[in-house]
Structures are given as structure tokens and as C-alpha cells.
mmCIF file with all atom_site columns, C-alpha atoms in Angstrom:
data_model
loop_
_atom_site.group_PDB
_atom_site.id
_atom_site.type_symbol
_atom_site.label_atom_id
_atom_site.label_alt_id
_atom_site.label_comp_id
_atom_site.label_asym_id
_atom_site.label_entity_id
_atom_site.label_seq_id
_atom_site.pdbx_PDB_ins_code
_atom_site.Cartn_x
_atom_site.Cartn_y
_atom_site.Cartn_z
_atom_site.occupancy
_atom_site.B_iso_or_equiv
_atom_site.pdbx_formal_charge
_atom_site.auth_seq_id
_atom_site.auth_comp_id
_atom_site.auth_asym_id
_atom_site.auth_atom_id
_atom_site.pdbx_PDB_model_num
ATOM 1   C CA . UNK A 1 1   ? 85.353 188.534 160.173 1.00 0.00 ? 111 UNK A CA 1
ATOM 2   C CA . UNK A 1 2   ? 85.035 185.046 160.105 1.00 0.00 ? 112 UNK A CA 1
ATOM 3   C CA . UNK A 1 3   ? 81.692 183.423 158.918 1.00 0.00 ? 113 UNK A CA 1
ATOM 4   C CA . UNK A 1 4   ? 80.057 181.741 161.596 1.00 0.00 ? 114 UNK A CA 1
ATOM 5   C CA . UNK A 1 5   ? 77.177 178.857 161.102 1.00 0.00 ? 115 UNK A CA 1
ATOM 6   C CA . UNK A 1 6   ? 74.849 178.839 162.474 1.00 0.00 ? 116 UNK A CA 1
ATOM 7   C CA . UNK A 1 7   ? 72.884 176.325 164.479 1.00 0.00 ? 117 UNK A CA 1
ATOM 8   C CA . UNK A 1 8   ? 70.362 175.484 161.979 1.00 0.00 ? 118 UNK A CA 1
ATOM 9   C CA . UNK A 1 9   ? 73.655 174.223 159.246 1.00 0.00 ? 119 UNK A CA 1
ATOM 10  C CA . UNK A 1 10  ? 75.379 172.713 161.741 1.00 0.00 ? 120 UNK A CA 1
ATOM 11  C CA . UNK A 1 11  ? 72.360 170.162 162.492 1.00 0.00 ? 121 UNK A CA 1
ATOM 12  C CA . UNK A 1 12  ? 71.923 169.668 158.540 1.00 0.00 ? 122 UNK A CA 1
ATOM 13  C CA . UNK A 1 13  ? 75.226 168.925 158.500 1.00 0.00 ? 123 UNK A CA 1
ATOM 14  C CA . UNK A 1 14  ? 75.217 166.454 160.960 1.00 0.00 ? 124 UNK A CA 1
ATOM 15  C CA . UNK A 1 15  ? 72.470 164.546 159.349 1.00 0.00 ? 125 UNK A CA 1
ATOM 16  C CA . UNK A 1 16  ? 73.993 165.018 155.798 1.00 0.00 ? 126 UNK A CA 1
ATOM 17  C CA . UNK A 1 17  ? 76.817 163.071 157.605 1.00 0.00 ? 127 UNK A CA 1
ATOM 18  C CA . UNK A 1 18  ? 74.334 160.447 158.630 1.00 0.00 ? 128 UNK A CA 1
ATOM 19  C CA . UNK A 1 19  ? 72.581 159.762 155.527 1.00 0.00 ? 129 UNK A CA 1
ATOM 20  C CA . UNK A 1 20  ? 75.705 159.325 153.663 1.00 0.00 ? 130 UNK A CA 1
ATOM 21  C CA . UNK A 1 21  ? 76.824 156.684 156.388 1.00 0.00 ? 131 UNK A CA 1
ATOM 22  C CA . UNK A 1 22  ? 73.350 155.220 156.122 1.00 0.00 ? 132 UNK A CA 1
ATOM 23  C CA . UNK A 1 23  ? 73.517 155.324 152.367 1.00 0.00 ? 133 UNK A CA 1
ATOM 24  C CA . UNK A 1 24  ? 76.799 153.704 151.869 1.00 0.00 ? 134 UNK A CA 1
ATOM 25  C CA . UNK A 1 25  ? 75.824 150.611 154.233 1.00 0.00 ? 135 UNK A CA 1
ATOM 26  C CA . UNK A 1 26  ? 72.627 150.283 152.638 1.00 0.00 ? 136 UNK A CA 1
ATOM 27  C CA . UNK A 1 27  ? 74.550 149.712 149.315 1.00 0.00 ? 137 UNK A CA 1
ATOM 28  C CA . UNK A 1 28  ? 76.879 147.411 150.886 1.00 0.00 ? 138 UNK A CA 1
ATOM 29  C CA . UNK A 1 29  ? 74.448 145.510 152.476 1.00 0.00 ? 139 UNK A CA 1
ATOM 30  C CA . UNK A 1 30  ? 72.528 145.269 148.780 1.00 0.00 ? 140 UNK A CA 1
ATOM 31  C CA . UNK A 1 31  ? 75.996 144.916 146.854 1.00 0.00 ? 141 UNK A CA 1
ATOM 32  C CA . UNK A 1 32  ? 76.423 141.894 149.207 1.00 0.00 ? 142 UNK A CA 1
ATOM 33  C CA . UNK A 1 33  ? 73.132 140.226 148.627 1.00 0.00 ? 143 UNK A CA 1
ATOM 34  C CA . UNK A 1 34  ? 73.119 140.982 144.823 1.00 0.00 ? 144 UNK A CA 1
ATOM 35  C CA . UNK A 1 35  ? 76.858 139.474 144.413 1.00 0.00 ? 145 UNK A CA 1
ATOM 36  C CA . UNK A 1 36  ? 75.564 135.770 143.879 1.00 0.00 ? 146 UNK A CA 1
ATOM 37  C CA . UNK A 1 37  ? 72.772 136.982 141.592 1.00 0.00 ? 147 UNK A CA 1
ATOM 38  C CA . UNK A 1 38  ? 75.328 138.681 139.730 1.00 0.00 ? 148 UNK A CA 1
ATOM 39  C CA . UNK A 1 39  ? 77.571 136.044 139.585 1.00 0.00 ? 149 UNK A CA 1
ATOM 40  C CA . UNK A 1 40  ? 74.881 133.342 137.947 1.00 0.00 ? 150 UNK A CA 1
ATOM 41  C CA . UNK A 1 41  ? 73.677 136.090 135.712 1.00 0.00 ? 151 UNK A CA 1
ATOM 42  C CA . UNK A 1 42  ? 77.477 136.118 134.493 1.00 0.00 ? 152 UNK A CA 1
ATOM 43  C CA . UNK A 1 43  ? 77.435 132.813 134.171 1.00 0.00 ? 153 UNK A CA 1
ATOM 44  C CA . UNK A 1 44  ? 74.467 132.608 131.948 1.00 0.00 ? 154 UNK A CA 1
ATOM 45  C CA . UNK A 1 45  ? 75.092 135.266 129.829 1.00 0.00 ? 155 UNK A CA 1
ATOM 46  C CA . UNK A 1 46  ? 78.569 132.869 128.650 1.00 0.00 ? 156 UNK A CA 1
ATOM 47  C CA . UNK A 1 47  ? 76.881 130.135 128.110 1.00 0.00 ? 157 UNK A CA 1
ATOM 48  C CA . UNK A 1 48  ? 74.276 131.721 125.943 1.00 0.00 ? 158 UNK A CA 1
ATOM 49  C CA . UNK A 1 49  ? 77.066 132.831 124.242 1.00 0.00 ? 159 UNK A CA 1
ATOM 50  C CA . UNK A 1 50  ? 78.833 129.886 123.821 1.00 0.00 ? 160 UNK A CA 1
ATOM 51  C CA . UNK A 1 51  ? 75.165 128.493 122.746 1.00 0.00 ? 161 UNK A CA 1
ATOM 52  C CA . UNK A 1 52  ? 75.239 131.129 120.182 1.00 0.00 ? 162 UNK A CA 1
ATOM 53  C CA . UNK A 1 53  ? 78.577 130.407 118.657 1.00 0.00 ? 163 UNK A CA 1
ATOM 54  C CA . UNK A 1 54  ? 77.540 127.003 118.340 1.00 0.00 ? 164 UNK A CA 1
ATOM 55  C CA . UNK A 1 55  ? 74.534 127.465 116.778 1.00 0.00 ? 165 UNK A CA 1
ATOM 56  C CA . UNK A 1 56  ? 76.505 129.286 114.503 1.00 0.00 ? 166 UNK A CA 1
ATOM 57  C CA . UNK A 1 57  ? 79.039 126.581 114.012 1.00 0.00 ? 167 UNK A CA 1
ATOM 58  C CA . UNK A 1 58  ? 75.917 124.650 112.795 1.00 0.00 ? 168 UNK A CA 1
ATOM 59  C CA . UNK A 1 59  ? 74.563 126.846 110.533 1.00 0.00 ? 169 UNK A CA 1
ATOM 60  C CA . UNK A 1 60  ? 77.273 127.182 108.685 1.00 0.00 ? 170 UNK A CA 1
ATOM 61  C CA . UNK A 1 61  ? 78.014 123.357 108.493 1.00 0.00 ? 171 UNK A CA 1
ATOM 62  C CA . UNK A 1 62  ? 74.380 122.789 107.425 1.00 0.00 ? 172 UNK A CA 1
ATOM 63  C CA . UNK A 1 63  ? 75.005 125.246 104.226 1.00 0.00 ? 173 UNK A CA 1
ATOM 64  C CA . UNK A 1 64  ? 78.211 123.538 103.829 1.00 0.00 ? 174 UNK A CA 1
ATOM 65  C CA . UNK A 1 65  ? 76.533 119.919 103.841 1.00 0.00 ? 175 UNK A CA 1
ATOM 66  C CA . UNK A 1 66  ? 73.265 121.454 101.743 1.00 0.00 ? 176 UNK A CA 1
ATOM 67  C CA . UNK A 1 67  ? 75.460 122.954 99.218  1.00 0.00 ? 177 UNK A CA 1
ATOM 68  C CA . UNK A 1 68  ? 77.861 119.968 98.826  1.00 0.00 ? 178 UNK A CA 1
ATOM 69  C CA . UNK A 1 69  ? 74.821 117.527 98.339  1.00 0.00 ? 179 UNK A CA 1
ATOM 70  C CA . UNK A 1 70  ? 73.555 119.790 95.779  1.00 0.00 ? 180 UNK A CA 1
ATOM 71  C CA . UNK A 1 71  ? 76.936 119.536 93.545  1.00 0.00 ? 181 UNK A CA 1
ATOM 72  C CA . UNK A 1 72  ? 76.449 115.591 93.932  1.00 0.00 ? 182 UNK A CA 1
ATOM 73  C CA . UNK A 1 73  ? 72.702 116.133 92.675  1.00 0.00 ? 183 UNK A CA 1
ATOM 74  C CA . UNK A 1 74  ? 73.681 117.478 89.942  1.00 0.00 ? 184 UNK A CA 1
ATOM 75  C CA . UNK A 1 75  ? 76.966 115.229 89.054  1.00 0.00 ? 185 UNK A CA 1
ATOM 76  C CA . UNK A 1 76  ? 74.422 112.381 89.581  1.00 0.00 ? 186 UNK A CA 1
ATOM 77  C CA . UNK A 1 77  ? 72.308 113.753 87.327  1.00 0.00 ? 187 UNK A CA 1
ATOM 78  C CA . UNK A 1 78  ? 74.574 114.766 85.115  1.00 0.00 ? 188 UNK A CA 1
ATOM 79  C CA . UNK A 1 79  ? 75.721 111.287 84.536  1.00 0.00 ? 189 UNK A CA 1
ATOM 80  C CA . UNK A 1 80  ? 79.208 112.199 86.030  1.00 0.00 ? 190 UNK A CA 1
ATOM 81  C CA . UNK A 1 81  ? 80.811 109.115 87.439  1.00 0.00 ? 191 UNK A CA 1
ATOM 82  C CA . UNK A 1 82  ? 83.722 111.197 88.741  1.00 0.00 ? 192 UNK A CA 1
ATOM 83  C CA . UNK A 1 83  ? 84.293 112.038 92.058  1.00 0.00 ? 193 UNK A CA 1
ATOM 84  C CA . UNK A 1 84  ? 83.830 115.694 91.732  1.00 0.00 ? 194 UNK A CA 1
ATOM 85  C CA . UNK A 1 85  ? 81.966 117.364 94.398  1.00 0.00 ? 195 UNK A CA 1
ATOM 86  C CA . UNK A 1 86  ? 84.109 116.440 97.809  1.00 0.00 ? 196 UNK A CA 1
ATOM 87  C CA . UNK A 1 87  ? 81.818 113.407 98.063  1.00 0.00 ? 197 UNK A CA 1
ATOM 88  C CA . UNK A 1 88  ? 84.388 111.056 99.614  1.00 0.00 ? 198 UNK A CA 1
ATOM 89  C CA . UNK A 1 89  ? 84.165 107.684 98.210  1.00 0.00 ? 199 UNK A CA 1
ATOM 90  C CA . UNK A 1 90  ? 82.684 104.745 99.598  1.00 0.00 ? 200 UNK A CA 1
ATOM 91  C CA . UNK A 1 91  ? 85.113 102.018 101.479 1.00 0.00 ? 201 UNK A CA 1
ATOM 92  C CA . UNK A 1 92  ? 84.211 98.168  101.802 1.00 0.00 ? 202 UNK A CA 1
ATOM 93  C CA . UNK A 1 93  ? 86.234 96.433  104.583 1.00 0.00 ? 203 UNK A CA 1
ATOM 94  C CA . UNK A 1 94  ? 87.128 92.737  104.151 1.00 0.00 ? 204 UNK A CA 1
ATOM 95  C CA . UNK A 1 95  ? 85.025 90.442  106.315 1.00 0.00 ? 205 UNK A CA 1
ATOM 96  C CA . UNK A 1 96  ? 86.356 86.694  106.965 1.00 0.00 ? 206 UNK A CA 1
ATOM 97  C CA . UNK A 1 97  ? 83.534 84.242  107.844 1.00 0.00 ? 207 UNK A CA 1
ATOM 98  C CA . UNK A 1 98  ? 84.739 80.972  109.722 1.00 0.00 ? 208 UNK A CA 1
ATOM 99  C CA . UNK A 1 99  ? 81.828 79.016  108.783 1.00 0.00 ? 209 UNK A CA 1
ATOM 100 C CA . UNK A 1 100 ? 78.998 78.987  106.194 1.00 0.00 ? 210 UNK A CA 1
ATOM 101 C CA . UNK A 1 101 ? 76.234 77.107  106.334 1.00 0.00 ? 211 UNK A CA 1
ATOM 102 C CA . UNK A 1 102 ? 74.122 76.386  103.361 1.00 0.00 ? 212 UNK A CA 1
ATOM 103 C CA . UNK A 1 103 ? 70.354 74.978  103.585 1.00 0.00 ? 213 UNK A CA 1
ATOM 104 C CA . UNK A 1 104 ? 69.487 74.822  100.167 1.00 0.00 ? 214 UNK A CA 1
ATOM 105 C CA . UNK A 1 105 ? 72.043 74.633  96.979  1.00 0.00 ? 215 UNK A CA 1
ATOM 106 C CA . UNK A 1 106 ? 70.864 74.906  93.264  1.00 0.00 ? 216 UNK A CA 1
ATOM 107 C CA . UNK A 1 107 ? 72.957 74.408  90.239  1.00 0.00 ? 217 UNK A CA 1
ATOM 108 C CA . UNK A 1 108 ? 72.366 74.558  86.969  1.00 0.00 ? 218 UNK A CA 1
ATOM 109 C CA . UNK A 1 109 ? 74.863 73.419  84.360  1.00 0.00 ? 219 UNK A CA 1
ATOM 110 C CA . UNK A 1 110 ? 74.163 74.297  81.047  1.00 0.00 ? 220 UNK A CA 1
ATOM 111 C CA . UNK A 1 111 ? 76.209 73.377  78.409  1.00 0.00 ? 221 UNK A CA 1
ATOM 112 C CA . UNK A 1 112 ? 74.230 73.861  75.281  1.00 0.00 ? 222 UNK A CA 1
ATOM 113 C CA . UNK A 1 113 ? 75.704 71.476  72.581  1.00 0.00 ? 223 UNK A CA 1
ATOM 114 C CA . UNK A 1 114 ? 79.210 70.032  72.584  1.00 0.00 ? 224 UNK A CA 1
ATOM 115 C CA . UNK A 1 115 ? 80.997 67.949  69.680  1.00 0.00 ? 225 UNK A CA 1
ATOM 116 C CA . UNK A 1 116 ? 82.501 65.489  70.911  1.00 0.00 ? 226 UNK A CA 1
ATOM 117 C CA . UNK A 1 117 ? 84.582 63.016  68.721  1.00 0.00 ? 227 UNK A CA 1
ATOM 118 C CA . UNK A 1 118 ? 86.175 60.841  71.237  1.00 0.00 ? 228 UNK A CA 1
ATOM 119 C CA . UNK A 1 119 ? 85.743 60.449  74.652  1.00 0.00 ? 229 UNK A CA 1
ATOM 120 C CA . UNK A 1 120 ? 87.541 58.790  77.206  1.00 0.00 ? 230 UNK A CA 1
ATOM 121 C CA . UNK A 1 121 ? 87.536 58.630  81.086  1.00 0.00 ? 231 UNK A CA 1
ATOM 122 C CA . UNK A 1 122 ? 84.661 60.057  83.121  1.00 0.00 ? 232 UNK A CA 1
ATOM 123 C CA . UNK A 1 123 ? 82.048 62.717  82.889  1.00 0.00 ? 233 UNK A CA 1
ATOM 124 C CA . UNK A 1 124 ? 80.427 63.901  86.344  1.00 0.00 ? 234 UNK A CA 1
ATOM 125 C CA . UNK A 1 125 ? 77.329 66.691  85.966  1.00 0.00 ? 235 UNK A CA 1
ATOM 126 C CA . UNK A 1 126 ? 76.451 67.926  89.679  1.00 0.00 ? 236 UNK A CA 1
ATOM 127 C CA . UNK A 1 127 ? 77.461 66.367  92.871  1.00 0.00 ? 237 UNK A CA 1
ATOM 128 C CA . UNK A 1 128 ? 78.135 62.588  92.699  1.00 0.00 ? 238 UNK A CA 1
ATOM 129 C CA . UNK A 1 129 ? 78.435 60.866  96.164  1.00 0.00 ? 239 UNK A CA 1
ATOM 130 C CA . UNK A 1 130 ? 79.895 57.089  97.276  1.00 0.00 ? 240 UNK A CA 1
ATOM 131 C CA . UNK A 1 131 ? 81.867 55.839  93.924  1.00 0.00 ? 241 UNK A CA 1
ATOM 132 C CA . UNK A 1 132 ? 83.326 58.384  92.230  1.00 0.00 ? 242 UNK A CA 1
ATOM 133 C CA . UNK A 1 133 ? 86.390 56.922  92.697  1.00 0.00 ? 243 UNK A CA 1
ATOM 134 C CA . UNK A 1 134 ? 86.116 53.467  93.740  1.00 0.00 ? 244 UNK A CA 1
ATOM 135 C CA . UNK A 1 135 ? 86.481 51.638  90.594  1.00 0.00 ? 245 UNK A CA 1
ATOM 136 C CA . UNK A 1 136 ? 89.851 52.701  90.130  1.00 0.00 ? 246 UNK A CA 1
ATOM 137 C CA . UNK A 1 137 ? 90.787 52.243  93.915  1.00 0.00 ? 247 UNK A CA 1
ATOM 138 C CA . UNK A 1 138 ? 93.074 49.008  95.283  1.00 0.00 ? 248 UNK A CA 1
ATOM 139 C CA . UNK A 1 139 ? 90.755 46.185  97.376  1.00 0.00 ? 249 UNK A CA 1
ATOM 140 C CA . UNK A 1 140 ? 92.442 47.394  100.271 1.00 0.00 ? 250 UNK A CA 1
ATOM 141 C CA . UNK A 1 141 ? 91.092 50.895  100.299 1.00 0.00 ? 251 UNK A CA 1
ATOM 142 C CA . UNK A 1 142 ? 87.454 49.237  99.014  1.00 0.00 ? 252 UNK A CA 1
ATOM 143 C CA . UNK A 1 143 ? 87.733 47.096  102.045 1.00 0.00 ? 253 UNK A CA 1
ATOM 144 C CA . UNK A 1 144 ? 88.083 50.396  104.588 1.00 0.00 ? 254 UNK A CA 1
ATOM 145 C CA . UNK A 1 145 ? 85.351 52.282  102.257 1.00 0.00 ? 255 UNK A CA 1
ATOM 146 C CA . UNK A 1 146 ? 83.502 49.368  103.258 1.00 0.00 ? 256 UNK A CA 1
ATOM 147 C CA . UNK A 1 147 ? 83.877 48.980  107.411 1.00 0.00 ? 257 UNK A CA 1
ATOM 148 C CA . UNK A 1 148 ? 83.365 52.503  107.397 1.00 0.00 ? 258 UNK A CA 1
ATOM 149 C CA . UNK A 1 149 ? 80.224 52.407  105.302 1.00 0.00 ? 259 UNK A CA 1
ATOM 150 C CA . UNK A 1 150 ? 78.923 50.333  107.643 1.00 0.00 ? 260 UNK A CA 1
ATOM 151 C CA . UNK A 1 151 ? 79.855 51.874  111.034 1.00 0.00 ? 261 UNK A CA 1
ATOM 152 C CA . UNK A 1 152 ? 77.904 54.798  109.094 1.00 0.00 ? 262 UNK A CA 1
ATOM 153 C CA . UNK A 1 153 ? 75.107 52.832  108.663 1.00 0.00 ? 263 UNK A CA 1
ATOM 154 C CA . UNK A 1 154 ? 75.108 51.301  112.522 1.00 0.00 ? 264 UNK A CA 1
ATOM 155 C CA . UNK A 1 155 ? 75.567 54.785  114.078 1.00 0.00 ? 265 UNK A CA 1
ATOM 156 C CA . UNK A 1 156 ? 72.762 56.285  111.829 1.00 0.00 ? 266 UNK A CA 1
ATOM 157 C CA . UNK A 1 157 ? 70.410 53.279  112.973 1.00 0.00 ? 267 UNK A CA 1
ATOM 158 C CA . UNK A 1 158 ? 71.603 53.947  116.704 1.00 0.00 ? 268 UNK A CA 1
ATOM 159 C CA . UNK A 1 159 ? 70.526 57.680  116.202 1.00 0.00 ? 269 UNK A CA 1
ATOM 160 C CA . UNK A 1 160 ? 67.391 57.096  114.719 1.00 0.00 ? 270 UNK A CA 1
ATOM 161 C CA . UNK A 1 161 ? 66.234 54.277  117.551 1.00 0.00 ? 271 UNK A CA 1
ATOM 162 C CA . UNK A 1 162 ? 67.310 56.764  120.137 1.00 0.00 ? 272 UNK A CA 1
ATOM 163 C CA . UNK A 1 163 ? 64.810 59.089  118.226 1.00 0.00 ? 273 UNK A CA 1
ATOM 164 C CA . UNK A 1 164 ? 62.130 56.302  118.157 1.00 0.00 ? 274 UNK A CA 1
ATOM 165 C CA . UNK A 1 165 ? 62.866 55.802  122.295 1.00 0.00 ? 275 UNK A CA 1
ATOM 166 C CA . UNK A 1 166 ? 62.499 59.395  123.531 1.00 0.00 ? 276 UNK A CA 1
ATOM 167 C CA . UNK A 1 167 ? 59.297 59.841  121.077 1.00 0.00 ? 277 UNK A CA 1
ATOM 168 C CA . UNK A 1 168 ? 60.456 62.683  118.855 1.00 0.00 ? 278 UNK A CA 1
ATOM 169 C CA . UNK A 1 169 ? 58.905 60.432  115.250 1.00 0.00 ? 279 UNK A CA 1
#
């Protein structure tokens, strides 16, 4: 004899039916809405940890660095001169300059006491200027020290009235 249900199962049945229809589009409904919170919450959670492992990266280079300027403390002082320590050494480049100017120039020649038994020829101290040489040079080459001593001398008077003119003295 079969079993038969009755009316009041049948209905429960039926609404058993329902709620798990209801249920299941309820969660995809929420599964739907969630996804994008989901997905930035993924996104987060690998860059914290990338955040972390960098951290850690500089951590460990900060003991490194602590620990390697402690060794050169104590080469330093020591009095070690070597290069012990995996302090790399220090490396000056070559620099060219094209032009140097100089304001102010000092020298100082000191030469203490010197024997001398003969002498012969000349003896300059310092900078010398206009006739160092001239003595010894032909009347031709006096003649052009000359003309151009005094277009010099013109040119520097030229300079100096244009000076006087625009009221700069």
C-alpha cells in the first residue's frame, strides 16, 4: 500500500520549493553586488603584501648598512687604514677648467742665505713687467715694443675719457 501525502506536505513542499528558489536568487543578487567589493578587497590585501615585503626588504638593508658602519667605527678607531669593512673607497673624477681667474696673487720667495761666489747674467725675484728682456733685444724689436707701448697708452687714455664722458669717475 502505497504511502500517500497528504495535503498538508504537499503545500510544505511547495513552499520548501519556493524558498529555495527565493534563497538562491537572493544570493545571486548579493554575490553580484558584493563581486566589486570583493575584487578591491583582493586588491588591497596584495598590495599590503607587497608593502610588507618591502618593508622587509628595508629592514634588513638597514641592519646591513648599521652593522657595516659599525665595522668602519671600529677600523677608524682602531687606526686601521685598510679597507676592511666593505666600505668601498672613495673616487675623485678629473675636472678640466677652461679658464681661471685670479683676483688676488701672493708669493713669497724665501731663500734664506745663498753663497754665491760669482755671478753672472740676471736675477728676477717675483713678477717683473716691460724690460725683462729688452736690453738684450735688436732696435728693431725695441722700435715695435715701442709703437705698441704707445697704442697701449692711447687706447687706455681713450677708455678712461669715455669713463670721464658717461660720468662713471
Amino acid at each position: 500500500m502505497p504511502f500517500k501525502k497528504s495535503e498538508q506536505e504537499r503545500k510544505t513542499e511547495g513552499t520548501d520549493h519556493l524558498e529555495k528558489k527565493l534563497f538562491l536568487y537572493i544570493q545571486k543578487t548579493v554575490n553580484a553586488e558584493m563581486a566589486p567589493i570583493y575584487q578591491m578587497l583582493n586588491q588591497f590585501a596584495r598590495h599590503i603584501s607587497k608593502l610588507e615585503n618591502r618593508v622587509s626588504d628595508l629592514e634588513k638593508m638597514y641592519t646591513e648598512s648599521g652593522a657595516i658602519h659599525e665595522r668602519y667605527l671600529e677600523d677608524s678607531a682602531c687606526g686601521g687604514k685598510g679597507n676592511s669593512g666593505g666600505v668601498p673607497p672613495v673616487i675623485f673624477q678629473e675636472i678640466k677648467v677652461d679658464k681661471l681667474f685670479i683676483e688676488k696673487f701672493d708669493q713669497a720667495n724665501n731663500l734664506g742665505t745663498i753663497g754665491i761666489k760669482e755671478l753672472s747674467g740676471h736675477l728676477n725675484i717675483g713678477t717683473t713687467y716691460e724690460k725683462a728682456g729688452l736690453e738684450e733685444a735688436g732696435a728693431e724689436m725695441k722700435g715695435e715694443y715701442e709703437e705698441l707701448k704707445e697704442k697701449y697708452k692711447q687706447k687706455m687714455d681713450e677708455m678712461k675719457g669715455k669713463g670721464n664722458k658717461d660720468g662713471s669717475r
